[in-house]
Tab-separated table of C-alpha atoms in Angstrom:
chain	number	residue	atom	x	y	z
C	1	MET	CA	12.025	2.562	-27.779
C	2	THR	CA	8.873	0.452	-28.115
C	3	ASP	CA	5.177	1.126	-28.357
C	4	ARG	CA	4.646	-0.603	-25.007
C	5	PRO	CA	3.122	1.846	-22.504
C	6	LEU	CA	5.060	2.794	-19.416
C	7	THR	CA	3.824	0.571	-16.606
C	8	LEU	CA	3.569	0.960	-12.835
C	9	MET	CA	3.046	-2.145	-10.693
C	10	ALA	CA	2.020	-1.731	-7.043
C	11	VAL	CA	2.180	-4.830	-4.832
C	12	HIS	CA	-0.063	-4.556	-1.782
C	13	ALA	CA	-1.147	-6.874	0.992
C	14	HIS	CA	-4.889	-6.282	1.433
C	15	PRO	CA	-7.875	-4.639	-0.196
C	16	ASP	CA	-7.770	-0.915	0.809
C	17	ASP	CA	-3.951	-0.753	1.046
C	18	GLU	CA	-3.836	0.401	-2.569
C	19	ALA	CA	-5.808	3.517	-1.678
C	20	THR	CA	-4.101	4.399	1.600
C	21	GLY	CA	-0.504	4.158	0.463
C	22	THR	CA	-0.548	4.686	-3.286
C	23	GLY	CA	-3.977	5.994	-4.288
C	24	GLY	CA	-2.453	9.277	-5.405
C	25	VAL	CA	0.214	7.829	-7.674
C	26	LEU	CA	-2.163	5.241	-9.117
C	27	ALA	CA	-4.715	7.911	-9.997
C	28	ARG	CA	-2.132	10.425	-11.211
C	29	TYR	CA	-0.255	8.054	-13.476
C	30	ALA	CA	-3.459	6.532	-14.864
C	31	ALA	CA	-4.508	10.071	-15.817
C	32	GLU	CA	-1.138	10.520	-17.553
C	33	GLY	CA	-1.733	7.453	-19.712
C	34	ILE	CA	0.560	5.107	-17.805
C	35	ARG	CA	-0.589	1.520	-17.363
C	36	THR	CA	-1.283	0.863	-13.682
C	37	VAL	CA	-1.209	-2.691	-12.376
C	38	LEU	CA	-2.315	-3.554	-8.847
C	39	VAL	CA	-1.384	-6.874	-7.274
C	40	THR	CA	-3.318	-7.579	-4.061
C	41	CYS	CA	-1.838	-10.526	-2.189
C	42	THR	CA	-4.540	-11.526	0.330
C	43	ASP	CA	-8.297	-11.870	0.467
C	44	GLY	CA	-8.730	-9.482	3.423
C	45	ALA	CA	-10.801	-12.063	5.317
C	46	CYS	CA	-9.451	-10.894	8.700
C	47	GLY	CA	-11.080	-7.511	8.212
C	48	ASP	CA	-14.289	-6.405	9.912
C	49	GLY	CA	-17.553	-8.193	9.280
C	50	PRO	CA	-21.040	-6.662	9.483
C	51	GLY	CA	-21.430	-4.270	12.387
C	52	GLY	CA	-17.684	-4.231	12.962
C	53	ALA	CA	-17.542	-7.922	13.950
C	54	LYS	CA	-13.948	-9.031	14.418
C	55	PRO	CA	-12.460	-12.389	13.405
C	56	GLY	CA	-13.683	-15.054	15.807
C	57	ASP	CA	-16.704	-12.997	16.898
C	58	PRO	CA	-20.271	-14.103	16.208
C	59	GLY	CA	-21.340	-12.706	12.852
C	60	HIS	CA	-17.854	-12.765	11.335
C	61	ASP	CA	-17.905	-15.060	8.311
C	62	PRO	CA	-14.428	-14.978	6.718
C	63	ALA	CA	-15.690	-16.110	3.320
C	64	ALA	CA	-18.393	-13.439	3.275
C	65	VAL	CA	-15.905	-10.790	4.397
C	66	ALA	CA	-13.492	-11.816	1.648
C	67	LEU	CA	-16.237	-11.608	-0.979
C	68	MET	CA	-17.331	-8.168	0.202
C	69	ARG	CA	-13.771	-6.908	0.238
C	70	ARG	CA	-13.171	-8.205	-3.286
C	71	GLN	CA	-16.160	-6.209	-4.492
C	72	GLU	CA	-14.932	-3.124	-2.649
C	73	LEU	CA	-11.469	-3.581	-4.134
C	74	GLN	CA	-12.907	-3.567	-7.635
C	75	ALA	CA	-14.860	-0.395	-6.842
C	76	SER	CA	-11.679	1.262	-5.572
C	77	CYS	CA	-9.835	0.237	-8.745
C	78	ASP	CA	-12.604	1.735	-10.865
C	79	ILE	CA	-12.323	5.048	-8.990
C	80	LEU	CA	-8.524	5.138	-9.330
C	81	LYS	CA	-8.771	4.091	-13.001
C	82	ILE	CA	-6.403	1.182	-12.383
C	83	SER	CA	-5.722	-0.618	-15.660
C	84	ASP	CA	-5.243	-4.156	-14.363
C	85	LEU	CA	-6.088	-5.862	-11.070
C	86	GLU	CA	-4.420	-9.136	-10.137
C	87	THR	CA	-5.320	-10.968	-6.913
C	88	LEU	CA	-3.149	-13.728	-5.448
C	89	ASN	CA	-5.925	-14.633	-2.970
C	90	TYR	CA	-3.785	-15.869	-0.118
C	91	ALA	CA	-5.612	-16.082	3.211
C	92	ASP	CA	-5.300	-12.903	5.258
C	93	SER	CA	-2.876	-13.527	8.143
C	94	GLY	CA	-4.318	-10.931	10.505
C	95	MET	CA	-2.259	-8.644	12.715
C	96	MET	CA	1.077	-9.786	14.106
C	97	GLY	CA	0.517	-12.223	16.976
C	98	TRP	CA	-3.002	-13.268	15.961
C	99	PRO	CA	-3.695	-17.038	15.835
C	100	SER	CA	-4.476	-16.621	12.119
C	101	ASN	CA	-0.744	-16.014	11.540
C	102	ASN	CA	-0.316	-19.774	11.895
C	103	THR	CA	-3.207	-20.904	9.706
C	104	PRO	CA	-2.053	-23.213	6.909
C	105	GLY	CA	-2.456	-21.374	3.621
C	106	SER	CA	-2.188	-17.930	5.188
C	107	PHE	CA	0.075	-15.514	3.375
C	108	TRP	CA	2.441	-15.407	6.355
C	109	GLN	CA	2.843	-19.193	6.196
C	110	THR	CA	3.344	-19.295	2.439
C	111	PRO	CA	6.936	-20.025	1.363
C	112	VAL	CA	8.432	-16.849	-0.072
C	113	GLU	CA	9.621	-18.734	-3.146
C	114	GLU	CA	6.061	-19.839	-3.951
C	115	GLY	CA	4.560	-16.363	-3.745
C	116	ALA	CA	7.549	-14.864	-5.537
C	117	ALA	CA	7.247	-17.312	-8.439
C	118	ARG	CA	3.609	-16.317	-8.977
C	119	LEU	CA	4.471	-12.636	-8.794
C	120	ALA	CA	7.449	-13.085	-11.125
C	121	ASP	CA	5.077	-14.529	-13.741
C	122	LEU	CA	2.987	-11.368	-13.484
C	123	MET	CA	6.078	-9.200	-13.754
C	124	ARG	CA	7.167	-11.023	-16.913
C	125	HIS	CA	3.682	-10.515	-18.345
C	126	TYR	CA	3.323	-6.800	-17.544
C	127	ARG	CA	7.054	-5.865	-17.632
C	128	PRO	CA	6.699	-2.940	-15.205
C	129	ASP	CA	9.002	0.061	-15.487
C	130	VAL	CA	8.314	0.952	-11.849
C	131	VAL	CA	7.492	-1.397	-8.959
C	132	VAL	CA	6.200	-0.150	-5.607
C	133	THR	CA	5.819	-2.157	-2.402
C	134	TYR	CA	6.603	-1.910	1.335
C	135	ASP	CA	9.921	-1.843	3.185
C	136	GLU	CA	11.350	-4.792	5.151
C	137	ASN	CA	9.107	-4.031	8.135
C	138	GLY	CA	5.977	-3.679	6.043
C	139	PHE	CA	5.937	-0.005	7.114
C	140	TYR	CA	4.454	-0.818	10.524
C	141	GLY	CA	5.113	-4.503	11.147
C	142	HIS	CA	2.039	-6.186	9.662
C	143	PRO	CA	2.960	-9.764	8.664
C	144	ASP	CA	1.213	-9.581	5.304
C	145	HIS	CA	2.965	-6.313	4.446
C	146	ILE	CA	6.303	-7.859	5.381
C	147	GLN	CA	5.511	-10.892	3.233
C	148	ALA	CA	4.480	-8.675	0.296
C	149	HIS	CA	7.881	-6.998	0.553
C	150	ARG	CA	9.648	-10.349	0.645
C	151	ILE	CA	7.922	-11.858	-2.365
C	152	THR	CA	8.319	-8.661	-4.396
C	153	MET	CA	12.062	-8.443	-3.863
C	154	ALA	CA	12.456	-12.186	-4.478
C	155	ALA	CA	10.318	-12.038	-7.631
C	156	LEU	CA	12.470	-9.277	-9.081
C	157	LYS	CA	15.516	-11.525	-8.711
C	158	MET	CA	13.703	-14.283	-10.627
C	159	THR	CA	13.251	-12.074	-13.709
C	160	ASP	CA	15.550	-10.275	-16.123
C	161	LEU	CA	13.722	-7.008	-15.478
C	162	THR	CA	15.391	-3.862	-14.134
C	163	PRO	CA	12.566	-1.563	-13.099
C	164	LYS	CA	12.896	1.340	-10.738
C	165	VAL	CA	11.868	-0.059	-7.347
C	166	TYR	CA	10.362	1.958	-4.514
C	167	TRP	CA	9.287	1.296	-0.953
C	168	THR	CA	6.434	3.320	0.503
C	169	THR	CA	7.162	5.476	3.522
C	170	MET	CA	6.085	8.644	5.308
C	171	PRO	CA	8.188	11.569	6.475
C	172	ARG	CA	8.474	11.836	10.238
C	173	SER	CA	7.112	15.384	9.992
C	174	ALA	CA	3.878	14.016	8.488
C	175	MET	CA	3.713	11.273	11.116
C	176	GLN	CA	3.892	13.935	13.819
C	177	ARG	CA	1.132	15.904	12.109
C	178	PHE	CA	-0.940	12.748	11.832
C	179	GLY	CA	-0.617	12.199	15.583
C	180	GLU	CA	-1.764	15.756	16.242
C	181	ILE	CA	-4.826	15.298	14.023
C	182	MET	CA	-5.713	12.003	15.714
C	183	ARG	CA	-5.658	13.752	19.101
C	184	GLU	CA	-7.762	16.546	17.639
C	185	PHE	CA	-10.437	14.051	16.580
C	186	HIS	CA	-10.070	11.950	19.744
C	187	PRO	CA	-9.266	14.377	22.598
C	188	ASP	CA	-9.894	11.636	25.161
C	189	MET	CA	-7.351	9.330	23.540
C	190	PRO	CA	-4.907	8.159	26.212
C	191	GLU	CA	-1.226	8.834	25.807
C	192	PRO	CA	0.592	5.746	24.489
C	193	ASP	CA	2.851	3.880	26.875
C	194	PRO	CA	6.585	4.582	26.409
C	195	ALA	CA	7.264	1.369	24.473
C	196	GLU	CA	4.390	2.052	22.073
C	197	ALA	CA	5.456	5.676	21.673
C	198	ALA	CA	9.017	4.585	20.902
C	199	ALA	CA	7.770	2.115	18.290
C	200	MET	CA	5.586	4.785	16.683
C	201	ALA	CA	8.543	7.167	16.567
C	202	GLU	CA	10.404	4.661	14.392
C	203	ILE	CA	7.685	4.523	11.725
C	204	GLY	CA	8.530	6.435	8.578
C	205	LEU	CA	11.806	8.195	7.858
C	206	PRO	CA	13.463	11.528	8.560
C	207	ASP	CA	12.415	13.908	5.813
C	208	ASP	CA	15.927	14.148	4.362
C	209	GLU	CA	16.141	10.379	3.830
C	210	ILE	CA	13.106	10.287	1.534
C	211	THR	CA	14.180	10.119	-2.106
C	212	THR	CA	10.891	10.676	-3.870
C	213	TRP	CA	8.023	13.091	-3.221
C	214	VAL	CA	5.081	12.714	-5.608
C	215	ASP	CA	2.415	15.402	-5.443
C	216	GLY	CA	-0.987	13.767	-5.821
C	217	THR	CA	-2.962	16.659	-4.344
C	218	ALA	CA	-4.978	17.056	-7.535
C	219	PHE	CA	-6.099	13.441	-7.115
C	220	ALA	CA	-6.738	13.512	-3.366
C	221	ASP	CA	-10.524	13.418	-3.833
C	222	GLN	CA	-10.165	10.270	-5.950
C	223	LYS	CA	-7.931	8.767	-3.297
C	224	PHE	CA	-10.474	9.608	-0.582
C	225	ASP	CA	-13.328	8.124	-2.630
C	226	ALA	CA	-11.301	4.962	-3.302
C	227	LEU	CA	-10.693	4.563	0.414
C	228	ALA	CA	-14.392	5.196	1.105
C	229	ALA	CA	-15.246	2.403	-1.347
C	230	HIS	CA	-13.947	0.022	1.319
C	231	ALA	CA	-17.049	0.804	3.359
C	232	SER	CA	-17.053	-2.447	5.320
C	233	GLN	CA	-13.791	-1.354	6.957
C	234	GLY	CA	-14.915	2.216	7.612
C	235	GLU	CA	-14.645	1.844	11.380
C	236	ASN	CA	-10.919	1.132	10.978
C	237	ILE	CA	-10.184	3.821	8.384
C	238	PHE	CA	-9.462	6.897	10.482
C	239	PHE	CA	-8.639	9.006	7.431
C	240	LEU	CA	-12.286	9.062	6.340
C	241	LYS	CA	-13.216	10.975	9.498
C	242	MET	CA	-11.132	13.962	8.389
C	243	GLY	CA	-13.277	14.979	5.451
C	244	LYS	CA	-11.842	15.574	1.997
C	245	GLU	CA	-10.169	18.917	2.624
C	246	ARG	CA	-8.147	17.812	5.646
C	247	PHE	CA	-7.476	14.468	3.992
C	248	GLY	CA	-5.996	16.187	0.950
C	249	GLU	CA	-3.764	18.355	3.130
C	250	LEU	CA	-2.303	15.381	4.974
C	251	MET	CA	-2.455	12.618	2.352
C	252	GLY	CA	-2.007	14.465	-0.956
C	253	MET	CA	1.767	14.021	-1.039
C	254	GLU	CA	2.988	10.421	-1.326
C	255	THR	CA	6.557	9.599	-0.439
C	256	PHE	CA	8.919	6.762	-1.272
C	257	VAL	CA	12.449	5.473	-0.946
C	258	ARG	CA	14.048	4.473	-4.220
C	259	VAL	CA	15.978	1.230	-3.747
C	260	GLN	CA	16.697	0.167	-7.329
C	261	ASP	CA	17.379	2.348	-10.340
C	262	ALA	CA	19.121	1.987	-13.686
C	263	THR	CA	18.244	5.448	-15.032
C	264	GLY	CA	20.642	7.610	-13.030
C	265	ALA	CA	17.840	10.089	-12.295
C	266	ALA	CA	18.877	12.541	-9.601
C	267	VAL	CA	17.295	12.428	-6.156
C	268	PRO	CA	15.323	13.841	-4.535
C	269	GLU	CA	12.836	13.410	-7.348
C	270	GLN	CA	9.190	14.333	-7.814
C	271	ASP	CA	8.215	11.606	-10.270
C	272	LEU	CA	8.477	7.808	-10.035
C	273	PHE	CA	9.156	7.834	-13.781
C	274	SER	CA	12.050	10.305	-13.706
C	275	GLY	CA	14.620	9.119	-16.220
C	276	LEU	CA	12.081	6.992	-18.067
C	277	ARG	CA	10.338	9.689	-20.108
């Protein structure tokens, strides 16, 4: 045993991802005295500009958007009590199929080995006991999420570390509930076409395939406030329309698939640090 604090490292693609997918665990473990390290891979420059301006629209200045999102990211980290923020500052690649996917210097165009080497240096510095990132499809197919997954798994192979490793996910039961709430808030929302509906049905996992259920209900208000700190993207953040009570009901539990473990902790588990304390 050493005096080094237990450490959680979350590797995310954009500013605001830390709050949506892992705000509960980041807040909960910070409150328990665990060191929380957030690595944000891109600058978020493909997010909304003033008045909801989209990339390529008049009024969308990528540099200004990136600066605003960096400030919002710091505010979110302050709310979640994140110990250490590291930004790789790759150019946001935008959604799959956008022209920005092909921009030189975008995260999507960055060789995996390059990004992984930078992340491996951070891993050697912080020596995380738990690492969290996305699955191979980036949860829903976003290129920067996929790339964050790739560099994280490659970085782990470059080090001598053996942390518990988790991929974020959602149970299909919660995805169904989420769809019902979206229709409740948008009753005029058209039904998705069959191909889109089939793709949506593949997001997340059957409940019995989820290894780890972490109850962050007590920290749901912090998670909501952290998400609200990303005010420039408010038009895109549906969860903020729910209000805190409904948000806590739907988003209080955070779920993961454990893909690497040297502790032998039994699954299903309710704690990312099972077997480590």
